[in-house]
Structure formats: structure tokens, C-alpha cells
Amino acid sequence: MEALDSGHVAGAGLDVFVGEPKPRVEVVRHPRVSLSPHIGAATGEAQERIGLEIAAIVEEISAKQPA
């Protein structure tokens, strides 16, 4: 907050913050802060990527199991 107030940091875009889901009021109301919901993984592309990653992990674990 000091860096934003002093102008050392021009602005901040946040989707994760301390005290989530209720951030500090001064964070929410700061004119140099832009908040967004924590939904970065809600895109189709992100869901596909995580699905492939999980499948690879399952495949790796299965390969290590005795037959």
C-alpha cells in the first residue's frame, strides 16, 4: 500500500489477496488497484490444460504400479 500511495508502484491488478474472500477495505477502495474475481482457471483453455496435466500424472503413477 505504501508503494502505491507513494507512486513507487503505478498500479496493481489483483485476483488473489490476503483475507480472501474479504480483502482489506483500503485495498478495494484504492484508486490504483484493480481487483478481479479469482477465476483465472475458469477458461476453456485452462480447463483443457489441467485435464491433460492430471491425465499425465495418472499415467505416470499407473506406469510405476506393479502389474
Coordinates of C-alpha atoms in Angstrom, one line a residue:
M1 CA 0.0 0.0 0.0
E2 CA 2.9 2.3 0.8
A3 CA 4.4 1.8 -2.7
L4 CA 1.0 2.5 -4.3
D5 CA 0.4 5.6 -2.2
S6 CA 3.9 7.0 -2.8
G7 CA 3.7 6.3 -6.6
H8 CA 6.6 3.9 -6.4
V9 CA 4.2 1.4 -7.9
A10 CA 1.9 2.9 -10.5
G11 CA -0.9 0.3 -10.1
A12 CA -1.8 -3.2 -9.1
G13 CA -4.1 -5.7 -10.7
L14 CA -5.0 -8.4 -8.2
D15 CA -7.1 -11.6 -8.3
V16 CA -5.7 -13.1 -5.1
F17 CA -5.2 -11.2 -1.9
V18 CA -4.7 -11.6 1.9
G19 CA -8.0 -12.1 3.7
E20 CA -9.8 -13.6 0.6
P21 CA -12.7 -13.5 0.0
K22 CA -12.9 -10.3 2.1
P23 CA -9.9 -8.1 1.2
R24 CA -9.0 -5.1 3.3
V25 CA -11.2 -2.1 2.6
E26 CA -8.2 0.1 1.7
V27 CA -7.2 -2.4 -1.0
V28 CA -10.7 -2.4 -2.5
R29 CA -11.1 1.3 -2.5
H30 CA -7.6 2.3 -3.6
P31 CA -7.7 4.2 -6.9
R32 CA -4.6 2.4 -8.2
V33 CA -5.9 -1.1 -7.6
S34 CA -8.0 -3.2 -9.9
L35 CA -9.5 -6.3 -8.4
S36 CA -11.0 -9.2 -10.3
P37 CA -12.6 -12.4 -9.2
H38 CA -10.3 -15.3 -8.6
I39 CA -11.4 -17.2 -11.8
G40 CA -8.2 -17.4 -13.8
A41 CA -8.6 -21.2 -14.3
A42 CA -12.2 -20.9 -15.4
T43 CA -11.4 -20.5 -19.1
G44 CA -11.9 -23.4 -21.5
E45 CA -8.1 -23.4 -22.4
A46 CA -7.1 -23.6 -18.7
Q47 CA -9.5 -26.4 -18.0
E48 CA -8.2 -28.4 -21.0
R49 CA -4.6 -27.8 -19.8
I50 CA -5.3 -29.0 -16.3
G51 CA -7.2 -32.0 -17.6
L52 CA -4.2 -33.0 -19.7
E53 CA -1.8 -32.4 -16.8
I54 CA -3.9 -34.6 -14.5
A55 CA -4.1 -37.4 -17.1
A56 CA -0.3 -37.3 -17.5
I57 CA 0.1 -37.6 -13.7
V58 CA -2.3 -40.5 -13.6
E59 CA -0.5 -42.2 -16.5
E60 CA 2.9 -41.7 -14.7
I61 CA 1.6 -43.2 -11.4
S62 CA 0.0 -46.1 -13.2
A63 CA 3.2 -46.9 -15.0
K64 CA 5.0 -47.2 -11.7
Q65 CA 2.5 -49.7 -10.3
P66 CA 3.3 -53.4 -10.4
A67 CA 1.2 -55.3 -12.9

